[in-house]
Structures are given as C-alpha cells and as structure tokens.
Coordinates of C-alpha atoms and ligand atoms in Angstrom, one line a residue:
M1 CA 77.2 -38.8 47.6
T2 CA 80.9 -39.9 46.6
R3 CA 82.5 -38.4 49.6
A4 CA 79.4 -39.5 51.6
F5 CA 80.1 -43.5 51.0
P6 CA 83.6 -44.0 52.0
F7 CA 82.9 -41.9 55.5
G8 CA 79.7 -44.4 56.0
W9 CA 82.6 -47.6 55.7
I10 CA 84.6 -46.1 58.3
V11 CA 81.9 -45.7 60.6
L12 CA 80.6 -49.2 60.0
L13 CA 84.2 -50.4 60.4
A14 CA 84.8 -48.6 63.4
L15 CA 81.4 -50.3 64.8
T16 CA 82.5 -53.9 63.8
A17 CA 86.0 -53.3 65.7
T18 CA 84.3 -52.8 69.1
V19 CA 81.7 -55.0 68.8
A20 CA 84.1 -57.7 67.5
E21 CA 86.4 -57.1 70.4
G22 CA 84.1 -58.3 73.0
A23 CA 81.7 -60.7 71.2
A24 CA 78.1 -59.8 71.7
L25 CA 77.7 -56.0 73.0
P26 CA 76.9 -56.5 76.8
N27 CA 73.9 -55.8 79.1
V28 CA 74.9 -53.0 81.2
V29 CA 73.6 -52.4 84.8
I30 CA 74.7 -49.6 87.2
I31 CA 73.7 -50.4 90.5
Y32 CA 74.0 -47.1 92.2
A33 CA 73.7 -46.5 95.6
D34 CA 72.6 -43.2 97.8
D35 CA 75.0 -42.0 100.2
I36 CA 77.3 -45.2 100.6
G37 CA 80.6 -44.1 101.6
Y38 CA 83.5 -45.7 100.4
G39 CA 84.6 -47.5 103.6
D40 CA 80.7 -48.9 104.0
I41 CA 81.3 -52.2 101.9
S42 CA 83.4 -55.1 103.4
C43 CA 85.9 -55.2 100.4
N44 CA 86.7 -51.6 101.1
G45 CA 87.7 -52.6 104.9
A46 CA 84.3 -52.5 106.8
R47 CA 83.8 -55.5 109.0
P48 CA 83.8 -59.2 106.8
G49 CA 80.1 -60.2 106.2
L50 CA 78.7 -57.0 106.5
T51 CA 78.1 -56.8 102.3
P52 CA 78.5 -60.3 101.1
N53 CA 77.0 -59.8 97.5
V54 CA 78.8 -56.3 97.0
D55 CA 82.3 -58.6 97.7
R56 CA 81.1 -61.2 95.7
L57 CA 80.8 -58.5 92.7
A58 CA 84.2 -57.1 93.8
K59 CA 85.9 -60.6 93.8
E60 CA 84.3 -61.4 90.2
G61 CA 85.2 -58.0 89.1
L62 CA 87.2 -55.0 89.0
R63 CA 87.6 -53.0 92.1
F64 CA 88.7 -49.1 91.8
T65 CA 90.0 -47.8 94.6
D66 CA 90.1 -44.1 93.2
G67 CA 86.7 -44.0 91.7
H68 CA 84.5 -41.0 92.1
C69 CA 81.1 -39.7 91.8
T70 CA 80.8 -36.4 89.7
S71 CA 79.7 -34.3 93.2
A72 CA 79.5 -34.8 96.9
T73 CA 75.6 -34.6 96.7
C74 CA 72.9 -36.2 94.9
T75 CA 71.7 -34.1 92.4
P76 CA 74.8 -32.9 90.6
S77 CA 76.1 -36.3 91.0
R78 CA 73.3 -37.5 88.8
Y79 CA 73.5 -34.8 86.4
G80 CA 77.1 -35.3 85.8
L81 CA 76.5 -39.2 85.4
L82 CA 73.8 -38.7 82.9
T83 CA 75.2 -35.9 80.7
G84 CA 78.7 -35.7 81.0
E85 CA 79.1 -32.5 82.1
Y86 CA 80.2 -30.9 85.3
P87 CA 77.3 -29.8 87.1
W88 CA 79.0 -26.8 88.7
R89 CA 79.1 -25.7 85.2
K90 CA 75.4 -25.1 84.9
K91 CA 73.0 -23.0 87.4
G92 CA 70.4 -24.9 89.0
T93 CA 71.7 -28.3 89.3
G94 CA 72.1 -28.4 93.1
V95 CA 70.2 -30.6 95.8
L96 CA 66.5 -30.2 94.1
P97 CA 63.3 -29.8 95.8
G98 CA 60.6 -32.7 95.2
D99 CA 58.6 -30.0 92.8
A100 CA 61.7 -28.9 90.8
R101 CA 61.4 -29.0 87.1
M102 CA 63.4 -31.4 85.1
I103 CA 66.8 -29.8 84.8
I104 CA 68.1 -32.0 82.0
E105 CA 66.9 -30.9 78.8
P106 CA 64.7 -33.3 76.8
G107 CA 66.2 -34.1 73.3
R108 CA 70.0 -34.0 75.1
T109 CA 72.5 -36.7 74.5
T110 CA 72.9 -38.7 77.6
L111 CA 74.1 -41.9 78.6
A112 CA 70.6 -43.3 78.2
T113 CA 70.2 -41.8 74.4
V114 CA 74.1 -43.0 74.0
L115 CA 73.0 -46.8 74.3
R116 CA 69.6 -46.5 73.1
Q117 CA 71.0 -45.2 69.4
A118 CA 73.7 -48.5 70.1
G119 CA 70.2 -50.6 70.0
Y120 CA 69.7 -50.9 73.8
R121 CA 66.5 -51.5 75.7
T122 CA 67.1 -48.8 78.2
G123 CA 65.2 -48.5 81.9
V124 CA 65.7 -46.5 85.2
V125 CA 64.4 -48.0 88.4
G126 CA 64.9 -45.9 91.7
K127 CA 65.8 -42.6 92.8
W128 CA 65.7 -39.8 90.3
H129 CA 66.4 -36.4 91.7
L130 CA 66.6 -34.4 88.4
G131 CA 63.3 -33.1 88.4
L132 CA 60.0 -33.5 86.7
G133 CA 57.9 -31.7 84.4
A134 CA 58.4 -28.5 83.2
G135 CA 57.8 -26.3 86.2
D136 CA 54.1 -26.2 88.3
L137 CA 53.6 -29.8 87.7
D138 CA 50.2 -31.2 88.0
W139 CA 51.2 -34.6 89.8
N140 CA 47.7 -35.6 88.7
G141 CA 48.1 -35.9 85.2
E142 CA 50.9 -36.8 82.6
I143 CA 54.3 -35.9 83.5
T144 CA 56.0 -34.5 81.0
P145 CA 59.1 -34.1 80.6
S146 CA 60.4 -37.4 82.5
P147 CA 63.1 -39.8 82.2
L148 CA 61.4 -40.9 79.1
D149 CA 62.3 -37.6 76.9
I150 CA 66.2 -38.2 77.7
G151 CA 66.3 -41.6 76.3
F152 CA 65.1 -44.1 78.8
D153 CA 62.3 -46.4 77.2
E154 CA 61.0 -47.3 80.8
S155 CA 61.0 -45.9 84.0
F156 CA 59.6 -46.4 87.4
I157 CA 61.2 -43.6 89.9
M158 CA 60.5 -41.9 92.7
A159 CA 60.4 -38.1 91.9
A160 CA 63.6 -36.8 94.6
T161 CA 64.7 -38.6 97.7
G162 CA 62.7 -40.4 100.7
D163 CA 63.0 -37.7 102.6
R164 CA 61.1 -35.3 100.2
V165 CA 57.6 -35.1 98.9
P166 CA 55.6 -36.3 97.0
C167 CA 56.2 -39.7 98.8
V168 CA 54.9 -41.7 95.8
Y169 CA 56.3 -43.8 93.0
V170 CA 55.8 -42.7 89.2
R171 CA 55.7 -44.9 86.4
D172 CA 56.6 -43.7 83.2
R173 CA 54.5 -40.5 83.0
R174 CA 51.7 -41.1 85.9
V175 CA 52.0 -41.5 89.6
V176 CA 51.3 -45.3 90.2
G177 CA 47.8 -46.1 92.1
L178 CA 46.6 -42.5 92.2
D179 CA 42.8 -42.2 92.9
P180 CA 41.6 -39.5 90.7
A181 CA 38.7 -38.8 93.9
D182 CA 41.6 -38.2 96.1
P183 CA 44.4 -35.8 94.1
I184 CA 47.7 -34.9 95.2
E185 CA 48.9 -31.3 96.2
V186 CA 52.6 -30.8 96.6
R187 CA 53.6 -27.7 97.9
Y188 CA 57.2 -26.1 99.2
G189 CA 57.1 -22.8 101.1
Q190 CA 53.8 -22.3 103.2
P191 CA 52.2 -25.5 105.0
I192 CA 48.5 -26.8 103.5
P193 CA 46.1 -25.9 106.1
G194 CA 44.4 -28.5 107.9
E195 CA 47.2 -31.1 107.4
P196 CA 49.6 -32.3 110.2
T197 CA 53.3 -31.5 110.1
G198 CA 56.3 -32.8 112.0
K199 CA 56.7 -29.8 113.7
Q200 CA 53.3 -29.3 115.0
N201 CA 52.2 -32.8 115.5
P202 CA 55.4 -35.1 116.7
E203 CA 53.1 -37.7 118.7
L204 CA 52.4 -38.7 115.0
L205 CA 56.0 -39.7 114.3
K206 CA 57.9 -43.1 114.7
V207 CA 60.6 -41.5 113.3
H208 CA 61.8 -37.9 114.8
P209 CA 63.9 -35.2 112.7
S210 CA 67.5 -34.3 113.9
H211 CA 67.2 -31.3 111.8
G212 CA 64.7 -30.2 108.9
H213 CA 62.5 -32.6 107.9
D214 CA 59.4 -31.2 109.9
M215 CA 56.9 -30.8 107.5
A216 CA 54.3 -33.2 105.9
I217 CA 53.9 -36.4 107.7
V218 CA 53.8 -39.4 105.8
N219 CA 53.9 -43.2 107.5
G220 CA 55.1 -42.0 110.2
V221 CA 57.9 -40.0 108.8
S222 CA 58.2 -36.1 108.6
R223 CA 59.8 -34.9 105.4
I224 CA 60.9 -31.8 103.5
G225 CA 58.0 -30.1 101.8
H226 CA 54.1 -30.4 102.2
M227 CA 52.0 -32.6 100.3
K228 CA 47.8 -33.6 100.6
G229 CA 45.9 -36.4 99.3
G230 CA 47.0 -38.9 97.3
R231 CA 46.8 -41.5 100.2
K232 CA 46.1 -44.9 97.8
A233 CA 49.5 -44.1 96.3
L234 CA 51.9 -43.1 99.1
W235 CA 54.8 -45.5 99.4
I236 CA 55.5 -47.4 102.8
D237 CA 59.1 -46.9 103.3
E238 CA 59.7 -50.3 104.9
E239 CA 58.7 -51.7 101.3
M240 CA 60.5 -49.3 99.3
A241 CA 63.6 -51.6 98.7
D242 CA 61.6 -54.3 97.6
V243 CA 59.4 -52.6 95.7
F244 CA 62.4 -51.0 93.5
T245 CA 64.2 -54.5 93.5
K246 CA 61.0 -56.4 91.9
E247 CA 61.0 -53.6 89.5
A248 CA 64.7 -53.9 88.5
V249 CA 64.4 -57.8 88.5
D250 CA 61.3 -57.4 86.1
F251 CA 63.0 -55.1 83.6
I252 CA 66.0 -57.6 83.5
G253 CA 63.5 -60.6 83.2
R254 CA 61.5 -58.5 80.3
H255 CA 64.5 -57.8 78.3
K256 CA 66.7 -60.9 78.3
A257 CA 66.7 -61.3 74.6
K258 CA 68.5 -58.0 73.7
P259 CA 70.8 -55.7 75.2
F260 CA 69.4 -53.9 78.0
F261 CA 70.6 -50.9 79.9
L262 CA 69.4 -50.5 83.6
Y263 CA 70.1 -47.5 85.6
F264 CA 69.0 -49.1 89.2
A265 CA 69.5 -46.1 91.6
T266 CA 68.5 -47.7 95.1
H267 CA 67.3 -45.6 97.9
D268 CA 69.7 -47.2 100.6
V269 CA 71.0 -45.9 102.7
H270 CA 69.9 -42.5 102.5
V271 CA 67.4 -40.6 105.2
P272 CA 64.9 -41.7 106.6
R273 CA 66.3 -44.8 107.0
V274 CA 63.4 -47.2 107.3
P275 CA 64.5 -50.9 106.1
H276 CA 62.3 -53.5 105.9
P277 CA 61.5 -55.6 109.4
R278 CA 63.5 -58.8 108.4
F279 CA 67.0 -56.2 108.3
V280 CA 66.0 -54.4 111.3
G281 CA 68.4 -54.9 114.2
K282 CA 70.4 -57.3 112.1
S283 CA 73.5 -55.1 111.7
G284 CA 74.0 -54.0 115.3
M285 CA 74.5 -50.7 114.0
G286 CA 71.1 -49.3 114.2
P287 CA 68.9 -48.3 110.8
R288 CA 72.0 -47.1 108.8
G289 CA 74.1 -50.4 109.0
D290 CA 70.3 -52.2 108.4
A291 CA 70.0 -50.2 105.3
L292 CA 73.1 -51.4 104.3
L293 CA 72.2 -55.3 104.8
E294 CA 69.1 -53.8 102.6
F295 CA 71.0 -52.7 99.9
D296 CA 73.4 -55.7 99.9
W297 CA 70.2 -57.9 99.5
S298 CA 69.1 -55.8 96.5
V299 CA 72.6 -56.5 95.0
S300 CA 72.0 -60.5 95.6
E301 CA 68.7 -60.2 93.8
I302 CA 70.2 -58.5 90.9
L303 CA 73.0 -60.8 90.8
K304 CA 70.6 -63.9 91.1
T305 CA 68.5 -62.5 88.4
L306 CA 71.6 -62.4 86.0
D307 CA 72.7 -66.2 87.0
E308 CA 69.2 -67.5 86.7
A309 CA 68.7 -65.8 83.0
G310 CA 72.3 -67.1 82.0
L311 CA 73.2 -63.3 81.5
T312 CA 76.0 -63.0 83.9
E313 CA 78.9 -63.7 81.5
N314 CA 77.8 -60.9 79.3
T315 CA 76.4 -58.6 81.4
L316 CA 78.5 -55.0 82.4
V317 CA 77.6 -54.6 86.0
L318 CA 79.0 -51.2 87.6
L319 CA 78.5 -50.6 91.4
S320 CA 79.0 -47.2 92.6
S321 CA 77.4 -44.4 95.0
D322 CA 76.0 -40.8 94.1
N323 CA 78.1 -39.1 97.2
G324 CA 80.4 -40.1 100.1
P325 CA 78.7 -41.1 103.5
V326 CA 76.9 -39.3 105.9
I327 CA 76.0 -40.6 109.7
D328 CA 73.1 -38.0 110.9
D329 CA 71.5 -36.4 107.9
G330 CA 68.6 -35.6 109.5
Y331 CA 66.7 -37.8 111.5
K332 CA 67.2 -39.3 115.2
D333 CA 68.1 -42.5 113.8
D334 CA 70.8 -43.9 116.2
A335 CA 73.1 -43.7 113.2
V336 CA 76.0 -41.6 115.6
E337 CA 75.1 -43.6 118.6
K338 CA 75.7 -47.1 116.8
L339 CA 78.6 -46.3 114.4
G340 CA 80.7 -48.2 117.0
D341 CA 84.1 -48.8 115.0
H342 CA 82.6 -48.6 111.6
K343 CA 84.7 -46.4 109.1
P344 CA 81.8 -45.4 106.3
A345 CA 84.6 -42.9 104.5
G346 CA 87.2 -45.5 104.8
P347 CA 90.6 -44.1 105.0
F348 CA 89.4 -40.6 103.8
R349 CA 88.5 -37.3 105.2
G350 CA 84.9 -35.9 104.9
G351 CA 82.2 -37.4 103.6
K352 CA 78.8 -36.2 101.8
Y353 CA 79.1 -32.4 100.9
S354 CA 82.4 -32.1 101.4
K355 CA 85.6 -31.4 99.1
F356 CA 88.0 -33.4 101.2
E357 CA 88.4 -37.1 99.4
A358 CA 85.3 -38.9 101.3
G359 CA 82.7 -36.5 99.5
T360 CA 83.6 -38.2 96.0
R361 CA 85.5 -41.0 96.4
V362 CA 83.2 -43.8 96.4
P363 CA 82.6 -47.4 96.1
W364 CA 83.7 -48.4 92.5
I365 CA 82.8 -51.7 91.0
V366 CA 83.0 -53.4 87.8
R367 CA 82.3 -56.9 86.4
W368 CA 81.8 -58.3 83.4
P369 CA 83.3 -61.9 83.2
A370 CA 83.2 -62.3 79.5
K371 CA 85.8 -59.3 79.4
V372 CA 87.1 -57.8 82.7
R373 CA 89.5 -59.7 84.6
P374 CA 89.0 -59.7 88.6
G375 CA 91.4 -57.6 90.1
V376 CA 92.0 -54.0 91.7
S377 CA 93.0 -51.1 90.0
D378 CA 93.8 -47.7 91.0
A379 CA 93.5 -45.6 88.3
L380 CA 91.7 -42.3 88.5
M381 CA 88.0 -42.6 87.4
C382 CA 84.8 -40.5 87.7
Q383 CA 81.4 -41.1 86.8
V384 CA 81.3 -37.9 84.3
D385 CA 83.2 -39.7 82.3
F386 CA 80.4 -42.5 81.8
V387 CA 78.9 -41.2 78.7
A388 CA 82.0 -41.1 76.8
T389 CA 83.1 -44.4 78.0
F390 CA 80.2 -46.5 77.5
A391 CA 79.6 -44.5 73.9
A392 CA 83.1 -46.1 73.3
L393 CA 82.0 -49.4 74.5
V394 CA 79.1 -49.5 72.1
G395 CA 80.4 -48.1 69.2
Q396 CA 78.7 -44.5 69.6
P397 CA 80.7 -41.2 68.7
T398 CA 82.5 -40.1 72.2
S399 CA 82.8 -36.8 71.4
V400 CA 79.5 -35.2 72.4
A401 CA 79.3 -31.4 72.4
T402 CA 77.0 -31.2 75.6
A403 CA 79.2 -33.6 77.4
R404 CA 82.2 -31.5 77.4
D405 CA 83.6 -32.9 80.3
S406 CA 83.2 -36.5 79.6
E407 CA 86.4 -38.6 78.4
N408 CA 86.7 -41.8 77.2
Y409 CA 88.7 -44.2 79.6
L410 CA 87.1 -47.4 78.4
P411 CA 90.6 -49.3 78.7
A412 CA 91.1 -48.2 82.2
L413 CA 87.1 -49.2 82.9
L414 CA 87.7 -52.9 81.4
G415 CA 91.0 -53.1 83.3
D416 CA 93.3 -53.1 80.2
S417 CA 94.9 -50.1 81.1
K418 CA 96.2 -48.8 84.8
T419 CA 95.8 -45.4 83.7
G420 CA 92.6 -43.2 84.3
R421 CA 92.3 -39.5 84.3
K422 CA 95.6 -37.2 85.0
E423 CA 93.2 -34.7 86.5
L424 CA 89.8 -34.5 87.8
V425 CA 87.5 -31.5 89.2
E426 CA 86.2 -32.4 92.9
H427 CA 82.9 -30.8 93.9
G428 CA 81.6 -30.2 97.4
N429 CA 80.6 -27.0 98.5
G430 CA 83.3 -25.8 96.2
L431 CA 85.9 -27.0 93.8
A432 CA 89.0 -28.8 94.5
L433 CA 91.7 -30.4 91.7
R434 CA 92.9 -33.5 91.4
D435 CA 96.1 -33.8 89.4
G436 CA 98.3 -37.1 89.9
P437 CA 98.9 -37.6 93.4
W438 CA 98.0 -34.0 94.2
K439 CA 95.0 -32.7 95.5
W440 CA 94.7 -28.7 95.8
I441 CA 91.6 -27.4 97.7
P442 CA 91.5 -23.4 97.4
G443 CA 91.3 -21.4 100.2
S444 CA 87.4 -20.4 101.2
K445 CA 85.3 -18.6 104.0
G446 CA 83.0 -21.3 104.7
P447 CA 82.7 -23.1 107.8
A448 CA 85.1 -25.8 108.6
K449 CA 82.2 -28.5 109.5
N450 CA 78.7 -28.6 108.4
G451 CA 77.1 -27.9 111.9
S452 CA 74.2 -30.6 111.5
T453 CA 75.6 -33.4 110.0
N454 CA 79.0 -32.5 111.6
T455 CA 81.0 -33.4 108.1
E456 CA 84.1 -31.6 107.6
L457 CA 83.7 -29.7 104.5
G458 CA 87.2 -28.7 103.5
N459 CA 86.7 -25.2 103.9
A460 CA 89.7 -23.2 105.1
P461 CA 91.2 -19.8 105.0
E462 CA 94.3 -20.6 103.4
G463 CA 94.6 -23.4 100.6
M464 CA 95.2 -26.6 101.1
L465 CA 97.6 -29.1 99.3
F466 CA 97.8 -32.9 100.1
N467 CA 99.9 -35.6 98.1
L468 CA 97.4 -38.4 98.5
S469 CA 100.2 -40.9 97.6
A470 CA 101.9 -40.3 100.9
D471 CA 98.7 -38.7 102.8
P472 CA 95.6 -40.3 101.8
G473 CA 93.7 -39.0 104.4
E474 CA 94.6 -35.1 103.8
R475 CA 95.8 -34.4 106.9
D476 CA 99.1 -32.9 106.0
N477 CA 98.8 -29.5 104.5
V478 CA 102.2 -29.1 102.3
A479 CA 100.8 -25.9 100.3
S480 CA 104.0 -23.4 101.6
A481 CA 106.9 -26.4 100.7
H482 CA 105.1 -26.4 96.9
A483 CA 104.5 -22.8 96.0
D484 CA 105.0 -24.1 92.5
I485 CA 102.7 -26.7 92.4
V486 CA 100.1 -24.8 94.2
A487 CA 100.5 -22.0 91.5
R488 CA 100.2 -24.4 88.7
L489 CA 97.1 -25.9 90.2
Q490 CA 94.9 -23.2 90.8
A491 CA 95.7 -21.7 87.5
R492 CA 94.4 -24.8 86.0
L493 CA 91.3 -25.0 88.1
T494 CA 91.0 -21.2 87.1
E495 CA 91.3 -22.3 83.5
L496 CA 88.8 -25.5 83.7
Q497 CA 86.3 -23.2 85.2
K498 CA 86.0 -21.2 82.1
Ligands
NG6_501 C1 69.6 -31.9 102.8 C2 69.1 -32.7 103.8 C3 69.4 -34.0 103.8 C4 69.5 -34.6 102.5 C5 70.2 -33.9 101.4 C6 70.0 -34.4 100.4 C7 68.0 -31.3 105.5 C8 68.1 -30.4 106.9 N1 69.2 -31.8 105.0 O1 69.3 -30.5 102.6 O2 68.5 -34.7 104.8 O3 67.8 -34.7 101.9 O4 70.0 -32.4 101.3 O5 70.7 -35.7 100.1 O6 66.7 -30.9 104.9 S1 71.2 -35.8 98.3 O7 71.7 -37.3 98.6 O8 69.8 -36.2 97.8 O9 71.9 -35.0 98.0
CA502 CA1 72.9 -39.1 98.0

C-alpha cells in the first residue's frame, strides 16, 4: 500500500504534465484516404487547384515529405495503424476477402482503446477491411466481433472494399437497412446458382473489369466474391462519399462537448471509381481524377464542420493514405488513358504493392492550430507509431506489449523536433529497410512488375541500395560501391524480422 501511493502520484503528475502543455486534450480526426499517392495532392506537386481543401490543411499545418503508411496495401497498413505491430510479423494480415474473420483480437490494445482510456469518444467511419466476426459470419444477425470490440464506441463501415462483397454498410453490429425477408448470402469461391456474374453477363455492366472483378454484379459493377439478397441494403457507389462524409460530420456534431477520436477512412480513390455525378468529368482525368475531387470535397466538409463548431483550434487533424497509388487496379475506367502528365507517385518510384518508395511514402499532413506551427518536415514518420505517439499525446502508457513496433514520435509529429525514425521497415511484396538516407531492398526472385497493374514492385535478383537524399527516385543502385552498408542493413533487417 505504502508503495502504491507514491507510484499513483507519479502517474498523475505525468498525466497533468501532458495535458497542461497543450491545455485541453485535442480532438483527433484521422482522415485516411484509400490508394491516394504522394503526388496526388496539389501541395505535393499535383496540378494547382486539384485538391484545394487538402492544400488548406497543409497550409495551416505541418506537411511531411517522408511520411509512410505501414504497408503498400490496405489490410496490413490498417492493421499496423491500429495495433502498432508490423503486419508482416503476423500471418493472415494480407489483403482480406470480404468474408474474412476479424484479424485484430478483441480486447487488444489499439489506437482506439488508448484514446478511449484517456476519456475520448471514439468512432470509425468508412472502409474497414480488417475482417468482421469470428469466421462463417451470418450477415443477417449480430456481427461480433466488430470495431466495437477493439476500442470504438461507434462504427459505420463497409466490411472490406468497394470492389468486394458484401456491398452493404454495417452500423455497429448490424447491416444497415436489411430486410429480414431478403437475407444476405455471401460466398467467396463457387458462384451462387441463378445469380448473374460479370463474367457471364457483361451486358449488365456499366463499369467493366480489366482484370479480376468479374463475379457478383451490384449497381452495374461486377465485384470480387459472390452475394445474393439484401437488395434494400445494397449501397449505391455514386452516393458512398456522401454517405460516409455525412456519418463523419454527424459524429463530430454529436460529440462536440468532449474530446473525440474519429477515424474517417474514405473509399476514394480505390476501385471501382464511381464518384457522384457532380464530380463526373470535372477533373479531366477520368473517374480516378474525379474521385480525387470527391475526396477533397469530403475533406472540405470535415474542415467546415470543425470551423462551424468552433473546434478547429483544438482539433488535431491528420490526413494520410493507406498505400501508394495505382492507375489500373482492375477496371476499365480510363485512368491510364486520361492520366496525362499527372504523377500520382510524385517524384518516387513504384506504387501500391511496391517496395519502392511510392508503395508507402504517402500524403502526411498534421494540423492542430493550438499547438503545431505550419511548415514542412522531412522527419521519417510511419503510421505504425500512432499507438505510442498518440498515447504520449494523451498521457497514456506508450509502451504496449502488443504494439511492439510502435514508437513515440510526438515531438516530430508536433513539429517540435525535426527528427523522426532513424530506421523503418517498409513492406510491399517483401521487406525493405530505411536507415537514414539509405534504402536497402534485398534481392528477390519475384517479377519486376505486377503484370496487371503495371506497377514496378522492387524485385530484382541482386539487392538494391539507394541513397535517397541524392536519389529520391531510386534509379541509381549503389550496392556494389557500399558493400559495408549493404552488409550492415541486411544484418539489421534479419535481426528486426526475428
Ligand atoms: C487486389 C485487387 C485490387 C484491389 C486490391 C486491394 C484484383 C485483380 N485486384 O487483389 O483491385 O482490390 O486487391 O486493394 O482483384 S487494397 O487497397 O484494399 O489493398
Ligand atoms: Ca488501399
């Protein structure tokens, strides 16, 4: 007892110190784009005026030039963001089908549990793609486990991706708008007899696949996986950004009075790119560019809501993306034909799926007017550090056994320090190691390019060493001139993998 008392005081003092520094705890809003690349936003080099609201955020905040997601695809990235563990450490964290069981164990410490523990109201809106249920889920009943079991008080999500069944929204533990007389059946594998597919019935399609995506037809778009029923609950792709944005705005409106954490994961600009008619044809770049405009509109609605509620000053908004860009990701949507001189990856090489920088180096902007001075930071940052970094922000323990790869970079996040990570494991189709300016991609036998998306994957029989400060585009392999650095980085990568 006598020993517990002083310890309690230490914890209390530590908490007051964190809170006192920044006055009241800030609201936290993570705006998480899907497949938006480093160069897709104007403040990172895209055509001026393409993303005015993202640019506003950057102008009023801190724009990172070396900010990363945890992986070059969606599921593993989101897993890393929420758990603080590198996904490649754990089997089953690859891109999930829409009927996958939830891969984050209920009760586990996540970014959401950390903030909830600090008194935040927590909510997730948008793309989930971390599985739901415990296997063999009946979509017509209670969905357990769900985001509600890993720290979110409220949840309004799509289960997986826009191109995967089931094409319905899930609020908390139920499919939204489901008519019990028309139950949903979801199947990955064999087709459901009597149901049309993109493969058999291309005449029913308004958007045609370029590779894969030839199974269930919903709203004139064929998807991955089969589904039947639930007709009243089916989403309309054109309305998805409106639906998610309204849910996000309403969440903020409901919780103005106390600190809240909103994880707003948009569907834009993932395939199928079917933006609302008010954006169609407006970018001159086809549906992918129009979806970028739609994303920027979602950002504007969030910023406007914060402004109108008087919350802008003390809300930390972090905008980023779950992986790098891809142009043709499986639908004939003119993205390749209408790209013009737009460079979705900016100055970087590769894209979604890749070990080259563009796989994980993505837009990364932090705005918190009360605390963060506007500017640009070159600190090496990664979303895997959110658990420890936000824990530090709100005075919670930053060391979490299950978040073993998450480190606290709060000073860099707030712009008080120019130094972020010294090293980072980048995860595409395989691993690469960043160490200061150096980037080591071990040799591998995989294909140089992903055949269908045409993305350079970063595979080559000999390893590649790049000095990113001289060569950000990873063109000049200097491995043979620096055998010592190669040996050191390879040894370190092997050690980190243990
Ligand atoms: C791929 C899909 C692609 C996309 C990706 C996941 C095919 C041919 N390609 O398998 O369209 O869905 O998975 O994207 O099916 S992610 O952003 O959710 O990781
Ligand atoms: Ca993605």
